[in-house]
Coordinates of C-alpha atoms in Angstrom, one line a residue:
M17 CA 12.0 -79.4 71.6
L18 CA 13.9 -77.3 74.1
I19 CA 12.2 -79.1 77.1
V20 CA 12.8 -82.6 75.6
T21 CA 16.4 -81.7 74.9
L22 CA 17.0 -80.5 78.5
E23 CA 15.2 -83.5 79.9
I24 CA 17.5 -85.9 77.9
V25 CA 20.6 -83.9 78.8
G26 CA 19.5 -83.8 82.5
A27 CA 18.8 -87.5 82.6
I28 CA 22.3 -88.3 81.2
F29 CA 23.9 -85.7 83.5
V30 CA 22.2 -87.1 86.6
Q31 CA 23.0 -90.6 85.7
Q32 CA 26.7 -89.8 85.1
L33 CA 26.8 -87.7 88.3
E34 CA 25.3 -90.6 90.3
R35 CA 27.8 -93.1 88.8
Q36 CA 30.7 -90.8 89.4
N37 CA 29.8 -90.1 93.0
I38 CA 29.2 -93.8 93.8
N39 CA 32.6 -94.6 92.3
T40 CA 34.2 -91.9 94.4
F41 CA 32.4 -93.3 97.4
K42 CA 33.6 -96.8 96.7
S43 CA 37.2 -95.6 96.4
Q44 CA 36.8 -93.9 99.8
I45 CA 35.6 -96.9 101.7
T46 CA 38.0 -99.4 100.3
L47 CA 40.2 -101.0 103.0
P48 CA 43.9 -100.9 102.8
P49 CA 45.7 -104.1 101.6
Y50 CA 47.4 -104.7 105.0
V51 CA 44.0 -105.0 106.7
N52 CA 43.2 -107.9 104.5
T53 CA 46.5 -109.5 105.3
S54 CA 46.1 -109.0 109.0
L55 CA 42.6 -110.3 109.1
A56 CA 43.7 -113.4 107.1
E57 CA 46.4 -114.2 109.6
Q58 CA 43.9 -113.9 112.5
L59 CA 41.4 -116.1 110.8
V60 CA 43.8 -119.0 110.5
R61 CA 45.0 -118.9 114.2
S62 CA 43.9 -121.7 116.3
D63 CA 43.1 -119.5 119.3
S64 CA 39.8 -118.1 118.1
E65 CA 39.2 -115.9 121.1
A66 CA 42.5 -114.2 120.8
A67 CA 42.1 -113.9 117.1
N68 CA 38.6 -112.3 117.6
R69 CA 40.1 -109.8 120.0
R70 CA 42.8 -109.0 117.5
I71 CA 40.2 -108.7 114.7
R72 CA 38.2 -106.3 116.8
V73 CA 41.3 -104.1 117.4
I74 CA 42.1 -104.1 113.7
L75 CA 38.5 -103.2 112.7
Q76 CA 38.4 -100.4 115.3
D77 CA 41.7 -99.0 114.0
V78 CA 40.2 -98.9 110.5
N79 CA 38.8 -95.4 109.7
A80 CA 35.5 -96.5 108.3
P81 CA 33.9 -93.6 106.4
N82 CA 30.2 -92.6 106.6
N83 CA 29.8 -94.9 109.7
A84 CA 30.2 -98.0 107.6
Q85 CA 29.4 -101.3 109.2
I86 CA 32.2 -103.8 108.9
Q87 CA 32.0 -107.5 109.7
V88 CA 34.6 -110.3 109.3
I89 CA 33.2 -113.8 108.7
D90 CA 35.4 -116.9 108.5
S91 CA 35.0 -119.6 106.0
K92 CA 32.4 -121.4 108.1
G93 CA 30.1 -118.6 108.1
T94 CA 30.7 -117.5 111.7
I95 CA 31.0 -113.8 112.4
R96 CA 34.4 -113.2 113.9
G97 CA 34.3 -109.5 114.4
T98 CA 32.6 -106.1 113.8
N99 CA 33.5 -102.5 114.1
E100 CA 30.2 -101.6 115.7
I101 CA 30.7 -101.3 119.5
N102 CA 27.0 -101.8 120.2
A103 CA 26.8 -104.9 118.0
Q104 CA 29.6 -107.1 119.5
A105 CA 26.9 -109.6 120.5
V106 CA 26.8 -110.9 117.0
V107 CA 30.4 -112.2 117.2
G108 CA 30.4 -116.0 117.1
Q109 CA 27.0 -116.3 115.5
K110 CA 26.4 -117.7 112.1
T111 CA 25.6 -115.2 109.4
T112 CA 22.3 -115.4 107.6
D113 CA 23.1 -113.1 104.6
S114 CA 22.9 -115.0 101.4
S115 CA 25.3 -112.7 99.7
I116 CA 28.0 -113.6 102.3
K117 CA 27.3 -117.3 101.9
S118 CA 27.6 -117.1 98.1
V119 CA 31.0 -115.6 98.4
I120 CA 32.1 -118.0 101.1
Y121 CA 31.1 -121.0 99.1
N122 CA 32.8 -119.7 96.0
T123 CA 29.7 -119.0 94.1
R124 CA 31.0 -115.5 93.6
S125 CA 34.8 -115.7 94.0
A126 CA 35.2 -112.1 92.9
G127 CA 33.0 -110.8 95.6
I128 CA 29.9 -108.7 95.6
D129 CA 29.7 -105.0 95.0
R130 CA 26.3 -103.3 94.8
T131 CA 24.0 -100.6 96.1
T132 CA 20.7 -101.4 97.9
V133 CA 17.6 -99.6 99.0
D134 CA 15.8 -100.5 102.2
S135 CA 12.1 -100.2 102.9
D136 CA 12.6 -96.6 104.0
D137 CA 14.1 -95.6 100.7
N138 CA 17.5 -95.4 102.3
H139 CA 20.4 -96.1 99.9
Y140 CA 23.3 -98.3 101.0
Y141 CA 26.5 -99.5 99.5
M142 CA 27.2 -103.1 100.3
T143 CA 30.4 -105.0 99.5
V144 CA 31.5 -108.6 100.3
K145 CA 35.1 -109.3 99.5
P146 CA 36.9 -112.6 100.1
I147 CA 39.9 -112.6 102.5
I148 CA 42.8 -114.3 100.7
R149 CA 45.8 -115.9 102.5
S150 CA 48.8 -116.9 100.5
Q151 CA 50.1 -120.3 101.5
D152 CA 53.5 -119.9 100.2
A153 CA 55.4 -116.8 99.3
G154 CA 55.3 -116.3 95.6
S155 CA 52.6 -118.8 95.0
N156 CA 49.7 -118.1 92.9
N157 CA 47.4 -120.6 94.7
N158 CA 45.4 -118.2 97.0
T159 CA 42.8 -119.7 99.3
P160 CA 40.0 -117.6 100.8
V161 CA 39.8 -118.0 104.6
G162 CA 36.8 -115.7 105.1
V163 CA 35.1 -112.6 103.9
I164 CA 34.8 -108.9 104.8
Y165 CA 31.3 -107.6 104.8
M166 CA 31.0 -103.8 104.5
R167 CA 27.7 -101.8 104.5
A168 CA 27.7 -98.0 104.2
S169 CA 25.0 -95.4 103.9
L170 CA 24.7 -93.5 100.6
D171 CA 22.3 -90.9 101.8
G172 CA 25.0 -88.2 101.8
V173 CA 25.9 -89.1 98.2
Y174 CA 22.3 -89.1 97.0
S175 CA 21.6 -85.9 99.0
N176 CA 24.4 -84.2 97.1
I177 CA 23.0 -85.7 93.8
N178 CA 19.5 -84.4 94.7
T179 CA 20.9 -81.0 95.5
I180 CA 22.8 -80.8 92.2
T181 CA 19.7 -82.2 90.4
L182 CA 17.6 -79.4 91.9
I183 CA 20.1 -76.9 90.9
Y184 CA 20.1 -78.3 87.4
V185 CA 16.3 -78.4 87.3
F186 CA 16.1 -74.8 88.4
A187 CA 18.7 -73.7 85.9
A188 CA 16.9 -75.7 83.2
L189 CA 13.6 -74.0 84.1
I190 CA 15.3 -70.6 83.8
A191 CA 16.8 -71.7 80.5
I192 CA 13.4 -73.0 79.3
A193 CA 11.8 -69.7 80.3
L194 CA 14.4 -67.7 78.5
G195 CA 14.3 -70.1 75.6
L196 CA 10.5 -69.8 75.3
V197 CA 10.8 -66.0 75.5
L198 CA 13.5 -66.1 72.8
A199 CA 11.5 -68.6 70.8
I200 CA 8.4 -66.4 71.0
V201 CA 10.4 -63.3 69.9
I202 CA 12.1 -65.2 67.1
S203 CA 8.9 -66.9 66.0
R204 CA 7.1 -63.5 65.9
A205 CA 10.0 -62.1 64.0
I206 CA 9.5 -64.9 61.5
T207 CA 5.8 -65.3 61.6
R208 CA 5.0 -61.5 61.4
P209 CA 6.4 -61.1 57.9
I210 CA 5.0 -64.5 56.9
D211 CA 1.6 -63.5 58.1
E212 CA 1.8 -60.2 56.3
M213 CA 2.9 -62.0 53.1
K214 CA -0.1 -64.4 53.6
K215 CA -2.5 -61.5 53.9
Q216 CA -1.0 -59.8 50.9
T217 CA -1.3 -63.0 48.8
L218 CA -4.9 -63.3 49.9
R219 CA -5.5 -59.6 48.8
I220 CA -3.8 -60.4 45.5
A221 CA -6.1 -63.4 45.1
R222 CA -9.1 -61.1 45.7
G223 CA -7.8 -58.7 43.1
D224 CA -6.6 -56.0 45.5
Y225 CA -3.0 -55.1 44.6
S226 CA -2.7 -51.9 46.7
G227 CA -1.0 -53.3 49.8
Q228 CA 2.7 -53.8 50.3
V229 CA 4.6 -56.2 52.6
H230 CA 7.0 -54.4 55.1
V231 CA 10.6 -55.5 54.6
Y232 CA 12.3 -56.0 57.9
G233 CA 15.7 -56.9 56.7
N234 CA 17.9 -58.3 53.9
D235 CA 17.7 -62.0 55.1
E236 CA 15.7 -64.7 53.3
L237 CA 12.4 -63.4 54.7
G238 CA 13.2 -59.9 53.6
Q239 CA 14.1 -61.2 50.1
L240 CA 10.8 -63.2 50.1
A241 CA 8.9 -60.1 51.1
T242 CA 10.6 -58.1 48.3
A243 CA 9.7 -60.9 45.9
V244 CA 6.0 -60.8 47.1
N245 CA 5.9 -57.0 46.6
N246 CA 7.4 -57.4 43.1
L247 CA 4.9 -60.2 42.4
S248 CA 2.0 -57.9 43.5
V249 CA 3.2 -55.2 41.1
R250 CA 3.8 -57.7 38.2
V251 CA 0.4 -59.4 38.8
E252 CA -1.3 -56.0 38.9
E253 CA 0.4 -55.0 35.6
A254 CA -0.5 -58.3 34.1
Q255 CA -4.1 -58.1 35.3
E256 CA -4.4 -54.5 33.9
S257 CA -2.9 -55.7 30.6
T258 CA -5.2 -58.7 30.5
E259 CA -8.2 -56.6 31.4
S260 CA -7.3 -54.0 28.8
E261 CA -6.9 -56.8 26.2
R262 CA -10.2 -58.2 27.3
R263 CA -12.0 -54.9 27.0
R264 CA -10.3 -54.3 23.6
L265 CA -11.4 -57.8 22.5
D266 CA -15.0 -57.2 23.8
S267 CA -15.1 -53.8 22.0
V268 CA -13.8 -55.4 18.8
M269 CA -16.3 -58.3 19.1
S270 CA -19.2 -55.9 19.9
H271 CA -18.5 -53.7 16.9
M272 CA -17.7 -56.4 14.4
T273 CA -20.0 -56.7 11.5
D274 CA -19.4 -60.4 11.6
G275 CA -20.8 -62.8 14.2
V276 CA -18.3 -64.7 16.3
L277 CA -18.9 -67.8 18.4
A278 CA -16.3 -69.6 20.6
T279 CA -16.8 -73.1 22.0
D280 CA -15.1 -75.4 24.4
R281 CA -13.6 -78.7 23.4
R282 CA -17.1 -80.3 23.7
G283 CA -18.6 -77.9 21.2
N284 CA -20.6 -75.9 23.8
V285 CA -20.8 -72.2 23.1
I286 CA -18.8 -70.1 25.7
I287 CA -18.6 -66.7 23.9
I288 CA -21.0 -65.1 21.4
N289 CA -21.1 -61.5 20.3
E290 CA -24.1 -59.3 19.6
M291 CA -23.9 -59.6 15.9
A292 CA -24.1 -63.4 16.1
N293 CA -27.1 -63.0 18.4
D294 CA -28.7 -60.7 15.8
F295 CA -28.0 -63.2 13.0
L296 CA -29.3 -66.2 14.8
N297 CA -32.2 -64.3 16.4
L298 CA -31.1 -65.1 19.9
E299 CA -31.4 -63.2 23.2
D300 CA -28.3 -62.4 25.3
D301 CA -26.6 -65.6 26.8
D302 CA -29.3 -67.8 25.3
A303 CA -26.6 -69.6 23.3
V304 CA -24.1 -70.0 26.1
G305 CA -23.8 -73.6 27.2
K306 CA -25.6 -75.0 24.1
S307 CA -24.0 -77.0 21.3
V308 CA -22.8 -75.1 18.3
L309 CA -24.4 -77.7 16.1
D310 CA -27.8 -76.9 17.6
I311 CA -27.3 -73.1 17.5
L312 CA -26.4 -73.3 13.8
D313 CA -28.9 -76.0 13.1
I314 CA -26.4 -78.2 11.3
R315 CA -26.5 -81.3 13.5
K316 CA -28.1 -83.4 10.7
E317 CA -25.4 -82.6 8.2
Y318 CA -22.3 -82.3 10.4
S319 CA -20.9 -83.7 13.7
L320 CA -18.5 -82.1 16.0
R321 CA -15.8 -84.5 14.8
D322 CA -16.4 -83.3 11.3
L323 CA -15.8 -79.7 12.3
L324 CA -12.7 -80.6 14.3
E325 CA -11.1 -82.8 11.7
D326 CA -12.0 -80.7 8.7
P327 CA -12.9 -77.1 9.7
D328 CA -14.1 -75.5 6.5
E329 CA -16.6 -72.9 5.5
I330 CA -20.3 -73.7 5.4
I331 CA -23.1 -71.8 3.8
L332 CA -26.1 -71.4 6.1
D333 CA -29.5 -70.2 4.8
F334 CA -31.6 -68.6 7.5
S335 CA -34.0 -66.9 5.0
T336 CA -37.6 -66.5 6.0
E337 CA -40.6 -65.3 4.1
G338 CA -40.1 -61.7 4.9
N339 CA -36.3 -61.6 5.4
D340 CA -33.4 -63.0 3.4
L341 CA -30.4 -64.0 5.4
I342 CA -27.5 -66.2 4.1
L343 CA -24.5 -66.6 6.3
Q344 CA -21.1 -68.0 5.5
A345 CA -19.6 -69.8 8.6
Y346 CA -15.8 -70.1 8.9
F347 CA -14.5 -72.6 11.5
S348 CA -11.0 -72.6 13.0
L349 CA -9.4 -74.6 15.8
I350 CA -8.3 -73.2 19.2
Q351 CA -5.2 -75.2 19.6
R352 CA -2.4 -75.1 22.1
E353 CA 1.3 -75.4 21.4
S354 CA 1.2 -79.1 22.5
G355 CA -1.4 -79.8 19.9
F356 CA -4.3 -80.1 22.3
I357 CA -7.6 -78.8 20.8
S358 CA -9.4 -76.8 23.4
G359 CA -12.3 -75.5 21.2
L360 CA -13.6 -73.9 18.0
V361 CA -14.1 -70.4 16.7
C362 CA -16.9 -69.8 14.3
V363 CA -17.1 -66.6 12.3
L364 CA -20.5 -65.8 10.7
H365 CA -20.3 -63.5 7.6
D366 CA -23.4 -62.1 6.1
V367 CA -23.2 -62.9 2.3
T368 CA -26.8 -62.2 1.6
E369 CA -26.0 -59.2 -0.5
Q370 CA -23.2 -61.0 -2.2
Q371 CA -25.4 -63.9 -3.0
K372 CA -28.0 -61.6 -4.3
I373 CA -25.5 -59.7 -6.4
D374 CA -24.2 -63.0 -7.8
Q375 CA -27.8 -64.1 -8.5
D376 CA -28.6 -60.8 -10.1
R377 CA -25.5 -60.9 -12.2
K378 CA -26.3 -64.4 -13.4
Q379 CA -29.9 -63.3 -14.0
F380 CA -28.6 -60.2 -15.8
V381 CA -26.4 -62.2 -18.1
S382 CA -29.3 -64.5 -18.8
N383 CA -31.7 -61.7 -19.5
V384 CA -29.2 -59.9 -21.8
S385 CA -28.6 -63.1 -23.7
H386 CA -32.2 -63.7 -24.0
E387 CA -33.1 -60.1 -24.9
L388 CA -30.4 -60.0 -27.6
R389 CA -31.1 -63.5 -28.9
T390 CA -34.7 -62.7 -29.7
P391 CA -34.1 -59.7 -32.1
L392 CA -31.0 -61.3 -33.5
T393 CA -32.9 -64.4 -34.3
S394 CA -35.6 -62.4 -35.9
V395 CA -33.1 -60.3 -37.9
R396 CA -31.3 -63.5 -39.0
S397 CA -34.6 -65.0 -40.2
Y398 CA -35.6 -62.0 -42.2
V399 CA -32.1 -61.6 -43.7
E400 CA -32.1 -65.2 -44.7
A401 CA -35.5 -64.8 -46.3
L402 CA -34.3 -61.8 -48.2
S403 CA -31.2 -63.7 -49.3
D404 CA -33.3 -66.5 -50.5
G405 CA -35.1 -64.2 -53.0
A406 CA -37.6 -62.3 -50.9
W407 CA -35.8 -59.0 -51.7
Q408 CA -37.3 -59.4 -55.3
D409 CA -40.8 -59.3 -54.0
P410 CA -41.9 -55.7 -54.0
E411 CA -44.5 -56.3 -51.3
V412 CA -42.6 -58.6 -48.9
A413 CA -39.2 -57.0 -49.1
P414 CA -40.1 -53.6 -47.6
K415 CA -41.9 -55.2 -44.7
F416 CA -39.0 -57.5 -44.0
L417 CA -36.6 -54.6 -44.1
K418 CA -38.8 -52.6 -41.8
V419 CA -38.9 -55.4 -39.2
T420 CA -35.1 -55.8 -39.5
Q421 CA -34.7 -52.1 -39.0
E422 CA -37.0 -52.1 -35.9
E423 CA -35.2 -55.0 -34.3
T424 CA -31.9 -53.4 -35.0
D425 CA -33.1 -50.1 -33.4
R426 CA -34.4 -52.1 -30.5
M427 CA -31.0 -53.7 -29.9
I428 CA -29.2 -50.3 -30.3
R429 CA -31.6 -48.8 -27.7
M430 CA -30.9 -51.7 -25.4
I431 CA -27.2 -51.4 -25.7
N432 CA -27.3 -47.7 -25.2
D433 CA -29.4 -48.2 -22.1
L434 CA -26.9 -50.8 -20.8
L435 CA -24.0 -48.4 -21.4
T436 CA -25.9 -45.7 -19.5
L437 CA -26.4 -48.0 -16.6
S438 CA -22.8 -49.1 -16.7
R439 CA -21.6 -45.5 -16.5
M440 CA -24.0 -44.8 -13.6
D441 CA -22.7 -47.9 -11.8
S442 CA -19.1 -46.9 -12.2
G443 CA -19.7 -43.3 -11.3
T444 CA -18.5 -41.9 -14.7
Q445 CA -21.9 -40.6 -15.7
K446 CA -21.8 -36.9 -15.3
M447 CA -24.9 -34.9 -14.4
N448 CA -25.3 -31.4 -15.9
L449 CA -27.2 -29.8 -13.1
E450 CA -29.1 -26.6 -13.6
L451 CA -31.9 -24.7 -11.9
V452 CA -35.1 -25.6 -13.7
N453 CA -38.7 -24.6 -13.3
L454 CA -40.1 -28.1 -12.7
N455 CA -43.7 -26.9 -13.6
E456 CA -42.7 -25.9 -17.1
L457 CA -40.5 -29.0 -17.7
F458 CA -43.3 -31.4 -16.6
N459 CA -45.8 -29.5 -18.8
Y460 CA -43.4 -29.6 -21.7
V461 CA -43.1 -33.4 -21.4
L462 CA -46.9 -33.9 -21.1
D463 CA -47.5 -31.6 -24.1
R464 CA -45.4 -33.8 -26.3
F465 CA -47.5 -36.8 -25.3
D466 CA -50.6 -34.7 -26.0
M467 CA -49.3 -34.0 -29.5
I468 CA -48.8 -37.8 -30.0
L469 CA -52.4 -38.3 -29.0
T470 CA -53.5 -35.6 -31.5
S471 CA -51.5 -37.1 -34.3
N472 CA -52.9 -40.5 -33.6
D473 CA -56.5 -39.2 -33.9
K474 CA -55.8 -37.7 -37.4
K475 CA -54.5 -40.9 -38.9
S476 CA -56.6 -42.4 -41.6
D477 CA -58.8 -45.4 -41.1
E478 CA -56.5 -47.5 -43.2
D479 CA -53.8 -47.1 -40.6
K480 CA -53.5 -49.4 -37.7
P481 CA -55.9 -48.2 -35.0
Q482 CA -54.2 -46.4 -32.1
K483 CA -55.1 -46.5 -28.4
S484 CA -56.7 -43.3 -27.2
Y485 CA -56.0 -41.8 -23.7
S486 CA -56.2 -38.5 -21.9
I487 CA -53.9 -36.7 -19.5
K488 CA -55.1 -35.0 -16.4
R489 CA -52.9 -32.4 -14.8
N490 CA -53.0 -31.4 -11.1
F491 CA -50.1 -29.0 -10.5
T492 CA -49.4 -26.5 -7.7
K493 CA -49.8 -22.9 -8.9
R494 CA -46.5 -21.9 -7.4
D495 CA -43.4 -22.2 -9.6
I496 CA -41.0 -24.8 -8.2
W497 CA -37.4 -24.4 -9.0
V498 CA -35.1 -27.5 -8.6
E499 CA -31.6 -28.3 -9.5
I500 CA -31.6 -31.2 -11.9
D501 CA -30.1 -32.6 -15.1
T502 CA -32.9 -31.7 -17.6
D503 CA -32.1 -34.3 -20.2
R504 CA -31.8 -37.2 -17.7
F505 CA -34.9 -36.2 -15.8
T506 CA -36.9 -35.8 -19.0
Q507 CA -35.8 -39.4 -19.8
V508 CA -37.2 -40.5 -16.5
L509 CA -40.6 -38.8 -17.1
D510 CA -40.7 -40.2 -20.6
N511 CA -40.1 -43.8 -19.3
I512 CA -42.8 -43.6 -16.7
M513 CA -45.3 -41.9 -19.2
N514 CA -44.6 -44.5 -21.8
N515 CA -45.3 -47.3 -19.4
A516 CA -48.5 -45.6 -18.3
I517 CA -49.6 -45.3 -21.9
K518 CA -48.6 -48.9 -22.7
Y519 CA -50.5 -50.4 -19.8
S520 CA -53.5 -48.1 -19.7
P521 CA -56.7 -49.3 -21.3
D522 CA -58.2 -47.7 -24.3
G523 CA -59.8 -44.4 -23.2
G524 CA -58.0 -44.4 -19.9
V525 CA -57.0 -41.3 -18.0
I526 CA -53.4 -40.7 -16.9
T527 CA -53.3 -38.4 -13.9
C528 CA -50.1 -36.3 -13.3
R529 CA -49.6 -34.4 -10.1
L530 CA -46.9 -31.9 -8.9
V531 CA -47.0 -30.8 -5.2
E532 CA -44.5 -29.4 -2.8
T533 CA -43.8 -30.2 0.9
H534 CA -41.5 -28.5 3.3
N535 CA -38.2 -29.9 1.9
N536 CA -39.3 -32.0 -1.1
V537 CA -41.2 -31.8 -4.3
I538 CA -43.4 -34.8 -5.2
I539 CA -44.3 -35.9 -8.7
S540 CA -46.8 -38.7 -9.2
I541 CA -48.1 -40.3 -12.4
S542 CA -51.2 -42.6 -12.1
D543 CA -52.7 -44.9 -14.7
Q544 CA -55.8 -47.0 -14.8
G545 CA -54.2 -50.2 -16.1
L546 CA -54.1 -53.7 -14.7
G547 CA -51.8 -52.9 -11.8
I548 CA -48.7 -54.7 -10.5
P549 CA -49.0 -57.7 -8.3
R550 CA -47.7 -57.2 -4.8
A551 CA -45.0 -59.9 -5.2
D552 CA -43.6 -58.0 -8.2
Q553 CA -43.5 -54.5 -6.8
A554 CA -40.2 -55.0 -5.0
H555 CA -38.5 -56.0 -8.3
I556 CA -40.2 -53.6 -10.7
F557 CA -37.0 -51.4 -10.8
D558 CA -34.7 -54.4 -11.4
R559 CA -33.0 -54.6 -14.7
F560 CA -34.8 -56.6 -17.4
Y561 CA -37.6 -57.4 -15.0
R562 CA -41.1 -57.5 -16.5
V563 CA -44.4 -58.3 -14.9
D564 CA -45.9 -59.5 -18.2
K565 CA -42.9 -60.5 -20.3
A566 CA -44.7 -61.5 -23.5
R567 CA -46.7 -58.2 -23.6
S568 CA -43.7 -56.1 -22.7
R569 CA -41.6 -57.6 -25.5
A570 CA -44.4 -57.3 -28.0
Q571 CA -44.6 -53.6 -27.2
G572 CA -40.9 -53.1 -27.8
G573 CA -39.7 -52.6 -24.2
T574 CA -36.2 -53.4 -23.1
G575 CA -36.9 -53.8 -19.4
L576 CA -34.3 -51.2 -18.5
G577 CA -36.3 -48.0 -18.4
L578 CA -37.4 -48.1 -14.8
A579 CA -33.9 -49.3 -13.7
I580 CA -32.4 -46.2 -15.5
S581 CA -35.1 -44.0 -13.9
R582 CA -34.2 -45.2 -10.4
E583 CA -30.5 -44.6 -10.9
V584 CA -31.1 -41.0 -12.3
V585 CA -33.4 -40.1 -9.4
Q586 CA -31.0 -41.5 -6.8
M587 CA -28.1 -39.5 -8.4
L588 CA -30.3 -36.4 -8.1
G589 CA -30.7 -37.1 -4.4
G590 CA -34.3 -38.2 -4.7
R591 CA -36.4 -41.4 -4.4
I592 CA -38.8 -43.3 -6.7
W593 CA -41.3 -45.9 -5.8
V594 CA -44.6 -47.4 -6.9
D595 CA -48.0 -47.9 -5.3
S596 CA -50.2 -50.4 -7.2
H597 CA -53.3 -52.6 -6.8
E598 CA -54.2 -55.3 -9.3
G599 CA -57.1 -54.2 -11.4
R600 CA -57.0 -50.6 -10.2
G601 CA -53.8 -49.2 -11.9
S602 CA -50.5 -48.0 -10.6
T603 CA -49.0 -44.8 -9.3
F604 CA -45.3 -43.9 -9.6
Y605 CA -43.9 -41.4 -7.1
I606 CA -40.8 -39.3 -7.5
T607 CA -39.5 -37.1 -4.7
L608 CA -36.7 -34.6 -5.2
P609 CA -35.0 -32.3 -2.6
Y610 CA -36.4 -28.8 -2.8
Q611 CA -35.3 -25.6 -1.3
P612 CA -37.8 -22.7 -1.8
Y613 CA -36.4 -19.7 -3.5
E614 CA -37.7 -16.1 -3.5
E615 CA -38.0 -14.3 -6.8
D616 CA -35.3 -11.8 -5.9
D617 CA -33.0 -14.7 -5.1
L618 CA -33.6 -16.2 -8.5
W619 CA -33.1 -13.0 -10.2
D620 CA -29.8 -12.4 -8.4
E621 CA -28.7 -15.9 -9.0
N622 CA -29.5 -15.8 -12.7
N623 CA -27.6 -12.5 -13.0
D624 CA -24.6 -14.2 -11.3

């Protein structure tokens, strides 16, 4: 830009300089007015030779600048005089210059004034002016009687112009050199902070916020550098905040007990946490990029538009033969302030236990209703029979009253068992713990059942025949002291022994064992009955659950004994389970926490 500007300025300057010098040169070679008058008078004289001599004198008296060549030509085109001493031979000859002829013959009445260049690149100034003679004084009718031809060299003028031009070019070069140096210095002063800011922004883009831009001043670039430094700090703070929020969100999602999936606006999964992978049995990142409809296996029932237009909860059943899994899926929209929907969030909540509890509650209500309806129906039937006159029959009335009493006792036992379970569920059931010799307690319970066996053997033949059985004991010889609630644990042993007696065949053997391990004591009671099918073993401790419902009800069971036994054992810190094979009997195991005591410790503790 500087070079172009100087070239334009130089061109205008040289052009104006040339015009000014030529105008000055023209003013210098202009002949005085009296010369024109004198020449006009000589051209109209009849004595041409005398006139020519006078013309030559006039021209020689003229101070022609720059060795200008002057010729006087009359109206017929004849050269009448010249100021060049060596060219006097041309006087009297006809001129051949077309410019002179055009002025003589009025084609250019104002004359010709121009510069020319010969073949040797020499510049000349040439002028042809008409010589006017006034016919009458004061008359405006002027008639040209000839022309004055003047030709002067302009080499001196152009030499001066060239000299000045060279001076200007030299000065321009110096100015350009200084301008370039200044431009480089200024550009570096501008580009250096800009380059530093560019590098800093590139570092920011790569995530490196450690650098700072040097501030060179308080101008616009300095303010911009300060703004970039502030931007670097703000971006670093925002990045740290975002990263912290992301880590917090990842931590929350990783430790959530619910599964979380997030999708884009096309329904493809972009985020999934570990719990969702566990629920859906997926490996890491297997679900990313796949449709949520395929991941949740709901494409047949729902479309992506259904989920977007009406995001609601869906129950998903992923239960298999060996594992129950029911999930409740909640859908919500990821929506911007403008209303644009950019995706979906799906929360998977495990409701397997809740569904199981609801199912158990419904089953429990159904079982209670059924269990109470049967004895109530029986009692009502017998009471109606008695009301209809059966009470007067001395043989039928006692039997009806006995059945009514047995069904009433059965309902009372059932209600008492339900109240016990309710207190255990609510945590209001208190345990009266005491240190008990488990060997003696177990023997005491078994002795009672032996007495029942003995009393059954002494009944008369008229009585209903009773089933016979025998009890085999296999106890450790060492006394085992455990801290238990004697009444509740006796109830547990009674429940298991009653079941063993009920389901043992006539003449069967019930084997009772008591052994100790390092930290536990194990009680087992085995019978030789029909056994429990494998499918029923997982539910044998459920409330009102019976393997053979008809036989259990006929034997007077409520279906709550084993459920109470499990609750009692768990409250004592133990565990109860069953091992059974169909056709080979069942074995119930009870483990209790056990801390061995020395006799001295027991004695000191009892004294305390």
